[in-house]
PDB file of C-alpha atoms in Angstrom:
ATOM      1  CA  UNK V   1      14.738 -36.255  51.340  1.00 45.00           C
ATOM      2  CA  UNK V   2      12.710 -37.078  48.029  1.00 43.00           C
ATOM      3  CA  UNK V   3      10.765 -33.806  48.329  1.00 47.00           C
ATOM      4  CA  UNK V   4      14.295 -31.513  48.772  1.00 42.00           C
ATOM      5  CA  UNK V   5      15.669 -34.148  45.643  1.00 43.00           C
ATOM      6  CA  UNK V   6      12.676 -33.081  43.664  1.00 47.00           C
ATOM      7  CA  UNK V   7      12.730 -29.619  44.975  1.00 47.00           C
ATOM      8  CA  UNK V   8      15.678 -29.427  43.905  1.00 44.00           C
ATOM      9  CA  UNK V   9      15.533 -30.647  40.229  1.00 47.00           C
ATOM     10  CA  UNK V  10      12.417 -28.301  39.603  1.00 46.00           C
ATOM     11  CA  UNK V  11      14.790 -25.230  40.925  1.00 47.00           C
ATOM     12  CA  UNK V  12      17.628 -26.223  38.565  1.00 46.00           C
ATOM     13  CA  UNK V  13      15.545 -26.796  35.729  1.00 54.00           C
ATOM     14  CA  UNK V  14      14.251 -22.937  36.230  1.00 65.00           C
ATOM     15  CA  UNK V  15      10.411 -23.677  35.560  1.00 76.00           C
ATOM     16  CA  UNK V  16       7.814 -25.627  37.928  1.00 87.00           C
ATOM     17  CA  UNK V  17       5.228 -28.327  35.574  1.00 86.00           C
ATOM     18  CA  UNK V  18       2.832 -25.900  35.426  1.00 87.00           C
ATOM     19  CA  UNK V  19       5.651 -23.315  33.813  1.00 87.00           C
ATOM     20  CA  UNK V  20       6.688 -25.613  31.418  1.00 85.00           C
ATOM     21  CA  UNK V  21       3.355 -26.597  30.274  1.00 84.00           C
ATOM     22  CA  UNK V  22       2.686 -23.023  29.556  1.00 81.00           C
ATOM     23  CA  UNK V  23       5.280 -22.487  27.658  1.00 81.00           C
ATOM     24  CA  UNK V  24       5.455 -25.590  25.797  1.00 78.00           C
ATOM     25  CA  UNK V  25       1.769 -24.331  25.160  1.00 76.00           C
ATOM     26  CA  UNK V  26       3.060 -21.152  23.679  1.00 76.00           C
ATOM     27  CA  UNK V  27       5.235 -22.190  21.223  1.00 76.00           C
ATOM     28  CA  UNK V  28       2.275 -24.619  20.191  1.00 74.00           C
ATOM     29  CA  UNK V  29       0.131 -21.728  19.718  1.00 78.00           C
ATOM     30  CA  UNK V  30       2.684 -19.750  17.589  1.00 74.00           C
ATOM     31  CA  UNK V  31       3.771 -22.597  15.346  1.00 66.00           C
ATOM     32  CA  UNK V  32       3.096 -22.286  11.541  1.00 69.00           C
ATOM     33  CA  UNK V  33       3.767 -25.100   9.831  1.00 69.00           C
ATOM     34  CA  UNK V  34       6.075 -25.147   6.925  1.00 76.00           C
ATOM     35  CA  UNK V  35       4.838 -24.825   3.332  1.00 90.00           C
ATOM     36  CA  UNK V  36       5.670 -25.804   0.432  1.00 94.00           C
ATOM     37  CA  UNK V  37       4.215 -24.378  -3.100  1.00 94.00           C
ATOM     38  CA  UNK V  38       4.442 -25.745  -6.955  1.00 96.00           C
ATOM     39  CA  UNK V  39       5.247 -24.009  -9.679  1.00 96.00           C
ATOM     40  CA  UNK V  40       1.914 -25.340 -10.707  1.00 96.00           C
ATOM     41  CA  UNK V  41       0.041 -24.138  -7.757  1.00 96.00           C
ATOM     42  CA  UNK V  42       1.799 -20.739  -7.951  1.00 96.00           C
ATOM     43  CA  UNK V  43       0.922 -20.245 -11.303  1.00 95.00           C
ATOM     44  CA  UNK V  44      -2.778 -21.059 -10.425  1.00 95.00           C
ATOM     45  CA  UNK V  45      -2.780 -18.461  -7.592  1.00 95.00           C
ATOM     46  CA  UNK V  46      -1.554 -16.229 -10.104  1.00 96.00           C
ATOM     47  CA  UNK V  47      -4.356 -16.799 -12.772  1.00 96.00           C
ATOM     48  CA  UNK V  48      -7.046 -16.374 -10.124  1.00 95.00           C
ATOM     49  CA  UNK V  49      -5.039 -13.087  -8.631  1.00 95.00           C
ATOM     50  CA  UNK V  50      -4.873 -11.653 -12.324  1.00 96.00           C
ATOM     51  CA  UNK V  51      -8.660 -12.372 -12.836  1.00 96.00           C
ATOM     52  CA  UNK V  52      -9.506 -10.909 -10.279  1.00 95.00           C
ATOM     53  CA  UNK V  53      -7.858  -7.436 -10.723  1.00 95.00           C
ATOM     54  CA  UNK V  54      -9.067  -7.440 -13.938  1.00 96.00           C
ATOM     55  CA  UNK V  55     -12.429  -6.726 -13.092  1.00 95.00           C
ATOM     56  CA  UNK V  56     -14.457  -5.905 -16.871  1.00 96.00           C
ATOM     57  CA  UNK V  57     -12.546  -9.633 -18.300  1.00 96.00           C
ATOM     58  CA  UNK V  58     -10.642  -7.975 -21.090  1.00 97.00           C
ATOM     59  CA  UNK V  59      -7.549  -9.957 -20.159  1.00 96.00           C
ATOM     60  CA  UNK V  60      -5.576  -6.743 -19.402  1.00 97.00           C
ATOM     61  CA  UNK V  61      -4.904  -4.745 -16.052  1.00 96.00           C
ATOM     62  CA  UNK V  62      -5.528  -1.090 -17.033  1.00 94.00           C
ATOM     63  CA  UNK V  63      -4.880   1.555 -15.024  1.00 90.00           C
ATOM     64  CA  UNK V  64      -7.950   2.012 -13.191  1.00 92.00           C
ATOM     65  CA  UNK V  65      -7.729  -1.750 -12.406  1.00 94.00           C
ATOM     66  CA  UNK V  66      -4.836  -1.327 -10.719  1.00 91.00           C
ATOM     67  CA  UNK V  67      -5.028  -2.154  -6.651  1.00 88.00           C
ATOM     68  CA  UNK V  68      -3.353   1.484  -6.341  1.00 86.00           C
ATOM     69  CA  UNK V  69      -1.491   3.944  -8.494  1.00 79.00           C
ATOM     70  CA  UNK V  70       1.824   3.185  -7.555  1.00 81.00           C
ATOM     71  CA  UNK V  71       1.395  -0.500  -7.654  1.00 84.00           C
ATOM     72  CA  UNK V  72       4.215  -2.495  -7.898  1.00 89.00           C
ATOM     73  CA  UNK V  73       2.370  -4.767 -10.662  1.00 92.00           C
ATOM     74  CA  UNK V  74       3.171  -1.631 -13.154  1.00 92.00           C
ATOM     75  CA  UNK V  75       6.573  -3.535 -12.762  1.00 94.00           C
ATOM     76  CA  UNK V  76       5.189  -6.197 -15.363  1.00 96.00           C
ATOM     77  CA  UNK V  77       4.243  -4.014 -17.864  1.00 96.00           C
ATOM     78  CA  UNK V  78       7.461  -4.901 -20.470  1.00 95.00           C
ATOM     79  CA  UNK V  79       5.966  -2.597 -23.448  1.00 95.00           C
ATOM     80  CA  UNK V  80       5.375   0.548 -21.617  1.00 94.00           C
ATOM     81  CA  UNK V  81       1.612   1.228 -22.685  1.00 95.00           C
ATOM     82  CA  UNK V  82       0.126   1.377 -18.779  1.00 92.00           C
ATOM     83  CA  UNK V  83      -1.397  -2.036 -18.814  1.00 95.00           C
ATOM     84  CA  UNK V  84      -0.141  -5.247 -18.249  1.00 96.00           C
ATOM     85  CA  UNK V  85      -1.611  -7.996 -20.264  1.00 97.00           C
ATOM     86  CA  UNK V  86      -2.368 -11.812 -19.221  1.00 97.00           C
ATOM     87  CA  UNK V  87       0.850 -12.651 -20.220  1.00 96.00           C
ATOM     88  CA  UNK V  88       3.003 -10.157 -19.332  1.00 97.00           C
ATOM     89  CA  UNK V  89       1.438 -10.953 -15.474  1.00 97.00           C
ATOM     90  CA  UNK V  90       1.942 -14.747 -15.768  1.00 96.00           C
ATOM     91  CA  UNK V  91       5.418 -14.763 -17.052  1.00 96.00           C
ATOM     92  CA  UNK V  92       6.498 -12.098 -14.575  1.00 96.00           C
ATOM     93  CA  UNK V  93       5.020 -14.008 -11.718  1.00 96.00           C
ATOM     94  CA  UNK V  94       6.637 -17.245 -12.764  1.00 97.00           C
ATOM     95  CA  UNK V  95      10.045 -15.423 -13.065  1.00 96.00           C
ATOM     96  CA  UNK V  96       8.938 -14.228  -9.568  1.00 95.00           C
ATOM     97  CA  UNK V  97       8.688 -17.540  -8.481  1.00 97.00           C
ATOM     98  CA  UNK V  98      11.372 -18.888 -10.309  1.00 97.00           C
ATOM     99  CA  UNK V  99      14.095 -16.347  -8.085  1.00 96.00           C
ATOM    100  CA  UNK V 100      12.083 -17.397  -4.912  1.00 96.00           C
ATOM    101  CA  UNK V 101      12.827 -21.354  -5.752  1.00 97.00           C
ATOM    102  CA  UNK V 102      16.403 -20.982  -4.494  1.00 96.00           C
ATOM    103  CA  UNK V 103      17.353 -24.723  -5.384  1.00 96.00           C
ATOM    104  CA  UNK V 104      15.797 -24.761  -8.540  1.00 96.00           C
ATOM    105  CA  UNK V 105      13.321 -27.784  -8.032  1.00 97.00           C
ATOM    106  CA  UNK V 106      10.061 -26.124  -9.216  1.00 96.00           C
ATOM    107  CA  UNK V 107       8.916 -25.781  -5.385  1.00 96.00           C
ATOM    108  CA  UNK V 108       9.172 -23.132  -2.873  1.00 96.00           C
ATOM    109  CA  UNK V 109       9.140 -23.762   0.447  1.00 96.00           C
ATOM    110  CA  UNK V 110       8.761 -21.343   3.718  1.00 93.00           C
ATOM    111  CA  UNK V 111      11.952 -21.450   4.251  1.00 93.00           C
ATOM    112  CA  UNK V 112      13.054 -20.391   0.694  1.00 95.00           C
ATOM    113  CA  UNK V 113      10.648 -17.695   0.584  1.00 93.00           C
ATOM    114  CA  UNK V 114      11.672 -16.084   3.865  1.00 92.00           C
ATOM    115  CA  UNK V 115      15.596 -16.350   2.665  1.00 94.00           C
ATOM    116  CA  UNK V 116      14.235 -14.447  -0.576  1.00 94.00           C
ATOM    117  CA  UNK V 117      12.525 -12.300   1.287  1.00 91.00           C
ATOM    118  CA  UNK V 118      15.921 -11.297   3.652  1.00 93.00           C
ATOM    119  CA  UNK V 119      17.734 -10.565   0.985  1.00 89.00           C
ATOM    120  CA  UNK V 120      19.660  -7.272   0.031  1.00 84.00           C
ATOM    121  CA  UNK V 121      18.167  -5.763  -3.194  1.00 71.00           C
ATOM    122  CA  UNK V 122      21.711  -4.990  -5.012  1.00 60.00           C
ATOM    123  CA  UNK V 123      20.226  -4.499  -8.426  1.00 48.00           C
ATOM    124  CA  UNK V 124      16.737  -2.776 -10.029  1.00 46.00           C
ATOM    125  CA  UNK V 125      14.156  -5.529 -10.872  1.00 48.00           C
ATOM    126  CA  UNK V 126      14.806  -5.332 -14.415  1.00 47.00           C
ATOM    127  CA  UNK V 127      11.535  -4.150 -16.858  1.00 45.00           C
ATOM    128  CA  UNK V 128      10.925  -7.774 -18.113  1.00 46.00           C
ATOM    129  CA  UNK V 129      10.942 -10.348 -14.861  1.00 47.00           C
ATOM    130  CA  UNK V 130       8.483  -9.520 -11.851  1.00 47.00           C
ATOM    131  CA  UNK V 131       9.269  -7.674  -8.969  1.00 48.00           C
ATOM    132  CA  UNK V 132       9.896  -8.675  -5.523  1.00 49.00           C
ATOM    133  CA  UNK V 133       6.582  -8.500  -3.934  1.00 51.00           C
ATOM    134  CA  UNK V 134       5.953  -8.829  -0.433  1.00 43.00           C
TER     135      UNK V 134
END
């Protein structure tokens, strides 16, 4: 009678232990925990990004810096000359960051990001703010 009781329960429940623990495995396997990231941080990120690219340490992005020729980054360039400058990247990223912190309190978490992220584009990223990178 206890075997056909537990028999039973393991039917209605759909999954056997062994079922359960794989799939309770599974979702422990897939899970990426949420993060959250400061302005501060961000803007860091951003400074090391920017030095980066700009490999001879002129504090501009020319052209042939550029990760590609249509790079998204020409975006920043507000004065139109084919480079973007150290600040023309920093304030566009923090603008960038500053649409991505939907409740306005200087952090951006995961779930902010991917609500950004899912977003109709409605308007052109104007000239002077960042664009909407990836």
């Amino acid at each position: 009678m206890v075997a056909l009781l537990g028999a039973l329960t393991t039917t209605a429940c759909g999954q056997n232990p062994e079922q359960r623990q794989a799939a309770a495995d599974a979702r422990a396997a897939s899970f990426t925990p949420p993060s959250v990231t400061s302005r501060i941080d961000f803007g860091t990120m951003m400074d090391r990004r920017f030095r980066t690219l700009d490999r001879d340490g002129n504090d501009i992005i020319s052209s042939d810096e550029m990760p590609r020729q249509n790079s998204r980054l020409r975006e920043l360039d507000r004065n139109g000359d084919g480079q973007v400058t150290a600040s023309e990247f920093s304030e566009g990223m923090l603008g960038f960051f500053d649409r991505m912190d939907l409740n306005r309190d200087g952090t951006v978490t995961s779930e902010e990001r991917e609500t950004y992220r899912s977003r109709p584009v409605s308007t052109p990223t104007p000239v002077n703010s960042a664009p909407r990178l990836p």
